[in-house]
Short mmCIF file of C-alpha atoms and ligand atoms in Angstrom, two decimals:
data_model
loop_
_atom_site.label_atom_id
_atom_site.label_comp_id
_atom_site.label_asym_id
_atom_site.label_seq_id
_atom_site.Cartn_x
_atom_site.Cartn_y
_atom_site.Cartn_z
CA UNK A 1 0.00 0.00 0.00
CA UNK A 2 1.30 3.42 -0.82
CA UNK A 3 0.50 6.25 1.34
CA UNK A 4 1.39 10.45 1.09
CA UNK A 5 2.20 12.41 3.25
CA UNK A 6 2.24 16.32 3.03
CA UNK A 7 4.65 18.50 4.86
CA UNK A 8 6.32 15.44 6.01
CA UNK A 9 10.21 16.96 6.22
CA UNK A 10 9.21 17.26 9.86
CA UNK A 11 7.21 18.01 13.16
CA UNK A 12 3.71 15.56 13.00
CA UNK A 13 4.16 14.90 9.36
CA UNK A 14 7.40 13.28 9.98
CA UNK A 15 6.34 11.19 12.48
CA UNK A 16 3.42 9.81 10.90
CA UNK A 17 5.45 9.31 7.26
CA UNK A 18 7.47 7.10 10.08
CA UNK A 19 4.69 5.19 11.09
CA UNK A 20 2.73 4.62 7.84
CA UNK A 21 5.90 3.25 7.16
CA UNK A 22 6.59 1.23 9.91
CA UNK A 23 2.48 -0.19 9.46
CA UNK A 24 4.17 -1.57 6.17
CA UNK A 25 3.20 1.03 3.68
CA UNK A 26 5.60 2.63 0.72
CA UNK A 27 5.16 6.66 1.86
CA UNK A 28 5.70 9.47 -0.67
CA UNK A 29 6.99 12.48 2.13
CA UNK A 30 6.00 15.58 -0.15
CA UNK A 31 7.68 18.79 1.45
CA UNK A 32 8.89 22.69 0.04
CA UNK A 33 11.63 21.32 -1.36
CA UNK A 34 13.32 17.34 -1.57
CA UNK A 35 16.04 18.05 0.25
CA UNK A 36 14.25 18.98 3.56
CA UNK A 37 12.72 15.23 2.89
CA UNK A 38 15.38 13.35 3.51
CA UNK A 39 15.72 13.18 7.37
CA UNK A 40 12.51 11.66 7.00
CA UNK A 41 13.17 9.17 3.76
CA UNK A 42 16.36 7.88 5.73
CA UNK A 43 14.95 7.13 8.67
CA UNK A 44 12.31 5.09 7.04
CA UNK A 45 14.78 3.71 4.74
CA UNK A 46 17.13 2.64 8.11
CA UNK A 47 14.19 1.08 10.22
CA UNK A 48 13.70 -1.49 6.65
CA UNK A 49 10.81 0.17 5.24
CA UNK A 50 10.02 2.18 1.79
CA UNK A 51 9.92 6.06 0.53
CA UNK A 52 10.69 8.45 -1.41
CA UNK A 53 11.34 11.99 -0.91
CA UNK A 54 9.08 14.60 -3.09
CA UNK A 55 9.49 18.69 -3.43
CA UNK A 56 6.10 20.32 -4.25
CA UNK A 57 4.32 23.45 -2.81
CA UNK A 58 0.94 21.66 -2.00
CA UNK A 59 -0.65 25.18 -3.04
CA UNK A 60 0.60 25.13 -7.06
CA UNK A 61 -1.88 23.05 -8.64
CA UNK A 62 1.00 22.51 -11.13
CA UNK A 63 3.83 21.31 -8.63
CA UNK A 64 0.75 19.20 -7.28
CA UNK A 65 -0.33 17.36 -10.37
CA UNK A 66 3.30 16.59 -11.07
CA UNK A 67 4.05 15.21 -7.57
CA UNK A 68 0.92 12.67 -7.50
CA UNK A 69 2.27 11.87 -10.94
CA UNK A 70 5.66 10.86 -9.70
CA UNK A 71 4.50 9.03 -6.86
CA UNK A 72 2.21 6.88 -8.82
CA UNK A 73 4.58 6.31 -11.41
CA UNK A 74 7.57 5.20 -8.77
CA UNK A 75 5.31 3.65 -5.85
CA UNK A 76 1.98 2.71 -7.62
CA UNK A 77 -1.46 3.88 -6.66
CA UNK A 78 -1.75 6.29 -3.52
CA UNK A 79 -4.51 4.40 -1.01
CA UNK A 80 -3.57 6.94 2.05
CA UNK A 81 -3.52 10.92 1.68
CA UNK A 82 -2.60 12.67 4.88
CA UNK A 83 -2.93 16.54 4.17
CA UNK A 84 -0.53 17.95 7.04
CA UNK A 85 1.24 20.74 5.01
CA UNK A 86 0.60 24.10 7.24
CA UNK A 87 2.23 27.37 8.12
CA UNK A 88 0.93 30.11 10.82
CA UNK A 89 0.69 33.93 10.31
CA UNK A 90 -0.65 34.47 13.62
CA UNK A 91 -1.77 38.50 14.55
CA UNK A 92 -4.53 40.11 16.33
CA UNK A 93 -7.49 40.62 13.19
CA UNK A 94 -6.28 44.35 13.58
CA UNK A 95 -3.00 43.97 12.67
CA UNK A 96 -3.48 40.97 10.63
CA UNK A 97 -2.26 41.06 6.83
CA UNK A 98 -4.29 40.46 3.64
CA UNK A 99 -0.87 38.11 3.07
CA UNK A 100 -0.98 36.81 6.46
CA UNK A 101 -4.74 35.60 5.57
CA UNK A 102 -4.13 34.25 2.18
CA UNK A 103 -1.28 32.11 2.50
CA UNK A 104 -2.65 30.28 5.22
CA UNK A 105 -5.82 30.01 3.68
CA UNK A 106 -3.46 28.58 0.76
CA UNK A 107 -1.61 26.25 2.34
CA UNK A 108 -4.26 24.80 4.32
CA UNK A 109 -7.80 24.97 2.47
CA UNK A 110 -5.93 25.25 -1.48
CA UNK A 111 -3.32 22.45 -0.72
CA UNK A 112 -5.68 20.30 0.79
CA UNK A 113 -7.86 20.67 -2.24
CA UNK A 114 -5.57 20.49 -4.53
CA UNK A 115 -3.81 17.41 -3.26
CA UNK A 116 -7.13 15.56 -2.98
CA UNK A 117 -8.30 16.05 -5.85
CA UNK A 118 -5.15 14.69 -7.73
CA UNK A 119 -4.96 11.73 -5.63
CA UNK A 120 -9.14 10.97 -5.68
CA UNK A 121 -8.75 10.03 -9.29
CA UNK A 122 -6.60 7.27 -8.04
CA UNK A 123 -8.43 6.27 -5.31
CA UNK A 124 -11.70 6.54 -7.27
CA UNK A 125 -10.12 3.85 -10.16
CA UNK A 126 -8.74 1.81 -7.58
CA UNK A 127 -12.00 1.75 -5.43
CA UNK A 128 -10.18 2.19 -2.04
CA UNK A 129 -8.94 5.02 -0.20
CA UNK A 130 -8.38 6.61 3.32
CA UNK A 131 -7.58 10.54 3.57
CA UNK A 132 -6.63 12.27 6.45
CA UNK A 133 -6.72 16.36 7.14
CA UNK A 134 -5.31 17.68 9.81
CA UNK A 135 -7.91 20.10 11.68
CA UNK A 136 -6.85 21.59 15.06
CA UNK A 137 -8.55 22.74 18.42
CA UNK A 138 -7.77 26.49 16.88
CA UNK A 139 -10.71 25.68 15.02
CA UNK A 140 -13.00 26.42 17.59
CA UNK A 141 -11.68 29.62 17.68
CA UNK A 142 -8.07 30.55 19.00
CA UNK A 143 -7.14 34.71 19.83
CA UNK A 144 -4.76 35.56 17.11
CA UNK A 145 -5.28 32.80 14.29
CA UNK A 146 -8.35 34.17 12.97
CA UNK A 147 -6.52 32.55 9.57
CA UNK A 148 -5.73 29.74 10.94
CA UNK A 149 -9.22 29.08 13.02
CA UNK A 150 -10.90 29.69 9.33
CA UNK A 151 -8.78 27.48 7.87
CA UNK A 152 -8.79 24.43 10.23
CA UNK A 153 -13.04 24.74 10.52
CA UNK A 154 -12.83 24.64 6.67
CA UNK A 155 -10.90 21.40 6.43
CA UNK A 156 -13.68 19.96 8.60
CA UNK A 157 -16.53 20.99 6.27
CA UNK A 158 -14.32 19.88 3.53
CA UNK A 159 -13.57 16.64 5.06
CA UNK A 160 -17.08 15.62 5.79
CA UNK A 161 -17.99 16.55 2.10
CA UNK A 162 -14.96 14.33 0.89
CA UNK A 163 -16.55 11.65 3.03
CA UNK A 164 -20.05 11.99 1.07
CA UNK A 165 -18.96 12.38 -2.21
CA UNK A 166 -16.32 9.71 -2.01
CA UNK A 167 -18.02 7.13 0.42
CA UNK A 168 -19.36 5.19 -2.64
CA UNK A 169 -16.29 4.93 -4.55
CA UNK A 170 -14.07 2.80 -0.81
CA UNK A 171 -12.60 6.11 0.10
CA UNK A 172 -13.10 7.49 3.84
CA UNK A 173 -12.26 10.92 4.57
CA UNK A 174 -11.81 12.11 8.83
CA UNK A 175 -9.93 14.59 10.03
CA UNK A 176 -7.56 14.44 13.34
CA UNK A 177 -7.74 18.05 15.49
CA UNK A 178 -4.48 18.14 17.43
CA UNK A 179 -4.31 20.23 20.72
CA UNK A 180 -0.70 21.31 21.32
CA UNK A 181 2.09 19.34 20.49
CA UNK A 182 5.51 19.94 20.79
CA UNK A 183 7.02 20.71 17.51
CA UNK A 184 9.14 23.16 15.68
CA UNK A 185 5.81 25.26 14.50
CA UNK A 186 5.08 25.43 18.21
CA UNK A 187 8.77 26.24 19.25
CA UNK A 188 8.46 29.32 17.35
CA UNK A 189 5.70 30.24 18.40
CA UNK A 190 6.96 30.43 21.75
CA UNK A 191 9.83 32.23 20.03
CA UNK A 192 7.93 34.64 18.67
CA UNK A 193 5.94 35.48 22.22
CA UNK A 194 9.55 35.55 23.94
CA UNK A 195 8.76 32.67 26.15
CA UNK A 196 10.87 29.50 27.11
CA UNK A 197 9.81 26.58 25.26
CA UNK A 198 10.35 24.10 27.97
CA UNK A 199 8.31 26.75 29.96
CA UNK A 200 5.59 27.44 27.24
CA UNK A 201 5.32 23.54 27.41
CA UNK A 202 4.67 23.25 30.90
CA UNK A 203 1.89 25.88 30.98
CA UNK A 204 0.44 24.41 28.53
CA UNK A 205 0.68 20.49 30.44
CA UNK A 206 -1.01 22.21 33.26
CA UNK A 207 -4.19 23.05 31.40
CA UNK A 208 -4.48 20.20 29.73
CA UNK A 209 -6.64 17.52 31.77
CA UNK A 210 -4.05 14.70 30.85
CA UNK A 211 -1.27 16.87 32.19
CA UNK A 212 1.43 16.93 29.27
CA UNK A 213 2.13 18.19 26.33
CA UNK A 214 1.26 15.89 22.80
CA UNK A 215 3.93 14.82 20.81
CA UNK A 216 4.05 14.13 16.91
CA UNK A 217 3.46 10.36 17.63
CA UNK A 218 -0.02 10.92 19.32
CA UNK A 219 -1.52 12.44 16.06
CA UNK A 220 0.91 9.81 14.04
CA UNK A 221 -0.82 6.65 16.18
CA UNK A 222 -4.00 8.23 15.28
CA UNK A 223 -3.67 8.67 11.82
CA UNK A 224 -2.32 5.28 11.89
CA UNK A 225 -5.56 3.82 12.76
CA UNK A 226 -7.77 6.05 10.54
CA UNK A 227 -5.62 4.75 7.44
CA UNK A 228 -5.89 1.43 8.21
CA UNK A 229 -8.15 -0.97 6.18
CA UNK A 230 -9.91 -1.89 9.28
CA UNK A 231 -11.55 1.88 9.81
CA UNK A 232 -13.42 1.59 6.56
CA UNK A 233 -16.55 2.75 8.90
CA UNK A 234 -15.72 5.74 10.12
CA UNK A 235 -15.57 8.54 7.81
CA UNK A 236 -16.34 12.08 7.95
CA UNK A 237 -15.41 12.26 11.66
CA UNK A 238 -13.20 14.76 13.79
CA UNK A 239 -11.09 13.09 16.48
CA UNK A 240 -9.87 15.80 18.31
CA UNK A 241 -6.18 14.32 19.82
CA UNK A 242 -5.68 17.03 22.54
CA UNK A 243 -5.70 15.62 26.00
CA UNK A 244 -9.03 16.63 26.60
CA UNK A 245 -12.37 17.29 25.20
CA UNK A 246 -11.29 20.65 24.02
CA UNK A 247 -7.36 20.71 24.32
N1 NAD B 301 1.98 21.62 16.39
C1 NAD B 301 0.76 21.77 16.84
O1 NAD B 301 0.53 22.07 18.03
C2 NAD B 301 -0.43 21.58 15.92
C3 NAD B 301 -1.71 21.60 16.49
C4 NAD B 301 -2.82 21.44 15.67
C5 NAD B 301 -2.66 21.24 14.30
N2 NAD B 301 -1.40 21.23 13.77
C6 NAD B 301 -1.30 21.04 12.32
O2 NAD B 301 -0.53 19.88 12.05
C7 NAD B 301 0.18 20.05 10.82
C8 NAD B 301 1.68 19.85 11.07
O3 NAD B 301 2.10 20.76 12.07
P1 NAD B 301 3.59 20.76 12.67
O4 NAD B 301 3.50 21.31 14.04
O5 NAD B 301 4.24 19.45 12.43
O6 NAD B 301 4.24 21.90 11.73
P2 NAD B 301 5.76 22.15 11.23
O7 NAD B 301 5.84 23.60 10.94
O8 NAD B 301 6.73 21.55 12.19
O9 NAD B 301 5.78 21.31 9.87
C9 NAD B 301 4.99 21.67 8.78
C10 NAD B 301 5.64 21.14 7.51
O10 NAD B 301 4.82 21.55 6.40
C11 NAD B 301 5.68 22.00 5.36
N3 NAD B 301 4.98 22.96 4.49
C12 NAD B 301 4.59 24.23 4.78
N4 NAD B 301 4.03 24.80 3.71
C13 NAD B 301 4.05 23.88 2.72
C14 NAD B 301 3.61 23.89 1.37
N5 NAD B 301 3.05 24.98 0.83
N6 NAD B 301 3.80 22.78 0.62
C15 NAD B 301 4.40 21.68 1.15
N7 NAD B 301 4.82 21.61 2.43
C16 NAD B 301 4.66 22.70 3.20
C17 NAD B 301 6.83 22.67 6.10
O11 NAD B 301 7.97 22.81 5.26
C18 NAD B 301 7.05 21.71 7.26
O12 NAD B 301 7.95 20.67 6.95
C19 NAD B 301 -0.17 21.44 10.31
O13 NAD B 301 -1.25 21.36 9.41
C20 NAD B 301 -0.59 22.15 11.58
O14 NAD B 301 -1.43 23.24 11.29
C21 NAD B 301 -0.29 21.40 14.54
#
C-alpha cells in the first residue's frame, strides 16, 4: 500500500510518514523542497521500510499534479492521503495582513484541495482510499489565528464533504484536530511570544486535563488507525487528539 504524506520533512508529518511506514506502507513524504525530505526518507529507509522523498508546494496546482504523478509512477497507486502541510501567520485581526490571511488560507484549504483532488482520481479507479486532514482545536476559535481558526473549521466541512462524495467509490475521509504538540511550528511560536519553550510547554501540560504536552506520535498513532483498512466505517469524523475534550 502506498500512502502520502504532506509537509512530512518534519514536526507531526514526519512522524506519521514514520509510522505509515513502519504499518508496512511505501510513503511518498511531499515537502517545500526534496532536500528537507530526507531526514525523513532515511529514517524510514534505516528502520527497513520504503519512501521516497518529493518537493512540491501543495498550493501550485502545477507542482501538485506533477508530484501525484511521480509518486504513482515510482510507488503505484496512492490508497492513504494525509494533508498535514501548514504554516501560521498568527496576529490580532487588527494587525493581521491580507498576506498573512491568504497564505494560510493557501496552504491549508488550497493544498488540501488540490492534493485531494489529484490523488481521488486514483483512489476513485482503484475503489479504495483513506484521507486524512489535519484540523486543530484552533478551530473552535483561538485569539490571534483568525486565519488559521478559518482554515482548520474549513478542512472539517471539507472533510465531511470528501466523506459523502467519495463514500461510494471505498474512500473514507476524517480529520484528526491536534491540541498542542511539541514541535518546531510550536517552538516558534513560543519564540515569537519571547517565552521559554520548555516553559511554554509546561503551561500548557497544566491546562491540559491529561497533564502533558502531545507529541508528533499521538496524532501519528492516530492517523495510523484512521488509514488502516480496518476503519473503513468511520468517515467524515473529527477526532480531536488534545488531551481533553477541548485541548
Ligand atoms: N503543532 C501543533 O501544536 C499543531 C496543532 C494542531 C494542528 N497542527 C497542524 O498539524 C500540521 C503539522 O504541524 P507541525 O506542528 O508538524 O508543523 P511544522 O511547521 O513543524 O511542519 C509543517 C511542515 O509543512 C511544510 N509545508 C509548509 N508549507 C508547505 C507547502 N506549501 N507545501 C508543502 N509543504 C509545506 C513545512 O515545510 C514543514 O515541513 C499542520 O497542518 C498544523 O497546522 C499542529
Amino acid at each position: 500500500m502506498v500512502a502520502i504524506v504532506t509537509g512530512g520533512a518534519r514536526g507531526i508529518g514526519a512522524a506519521t510518514a514514520r509510522r505509515l511506514a513502519a504499518d508496512g506502507m511505501a510513503v511518498a513524504v511531499i515537502d517545500l523542497d526534496e532536500a528537507g525530505c530526507r531526514t525523513t526518507v532515511d529514517a524510514i529507509k534505516e528502520a527497513g521500510g520504503s519512501a521516497i522523498g518529493v518537493g512540491a508546494d501543495v498550493s501550485d496546482a502545477d507542482a501538485v499534479a506533477a508530484a501525484v504523478e511521480r509518486v504513482v509512477a515510482e510507488l503505484g497507486t496512492p490508497a492513504v492521503l494525509v494533508n498535514n502541510a501548514g504554516v501560521i501567520r498568527d496576529n490580532l485581526l487588527f494587525k493581521m495582513t491580507d498576506s498573512d490571511w491568504d497564505t494560510v488560507m493557501s496552504v491549508h484549504l488550497r493544498g488540501a484541495f488540490l492534493m485531494t483532488r489529484a490523488v481521488q482520481a486514483h483512489m476513485v479507479e482503484a475503489k479504495y482510499g483513506r484521507i486524512v486532514n489535519l484540523s486543530s482545536t484552533s478551530a473552535l476559535g483561538n485569539r490571534g489565528q483568525a486565519n488559521y481558526a478559518a482554515a482548520k473549521a474549513g478542512l472539517q466541512g471539507f472533510t465531511k464533504t470528501l466523506a459523502i462524495e467519495l463514500g461510494p467509490f471505498g474512500i473514507t475521509a476524517n480529520a484528526v484536530a491536534p491540541g498542542f504538540i511539541v514541535t518546531e511550528m510550536t517552538q516558534a511560536t513560543a519564540e515569537r511570544m519571547g517565552v521559554d519553550f520548555e516553559a511554554f510547554q509546561a503551561a500548557r501540560a497544566k491546562e491540559t486535563p491529561v497533564r502533558r504536552p502531545g507529541y508528533p506520535a499521538d496524532i501519528a498513532h492516530t492517523i495510523s488507525f484512521l488509514a488502516s483498512e480496518g476503519a473503513g466505517f468511520v468517515t467524515g469524523q473529527v477526532i480531536y487528539v488534545a488531551g481533553g475534550p477541548r485541548g
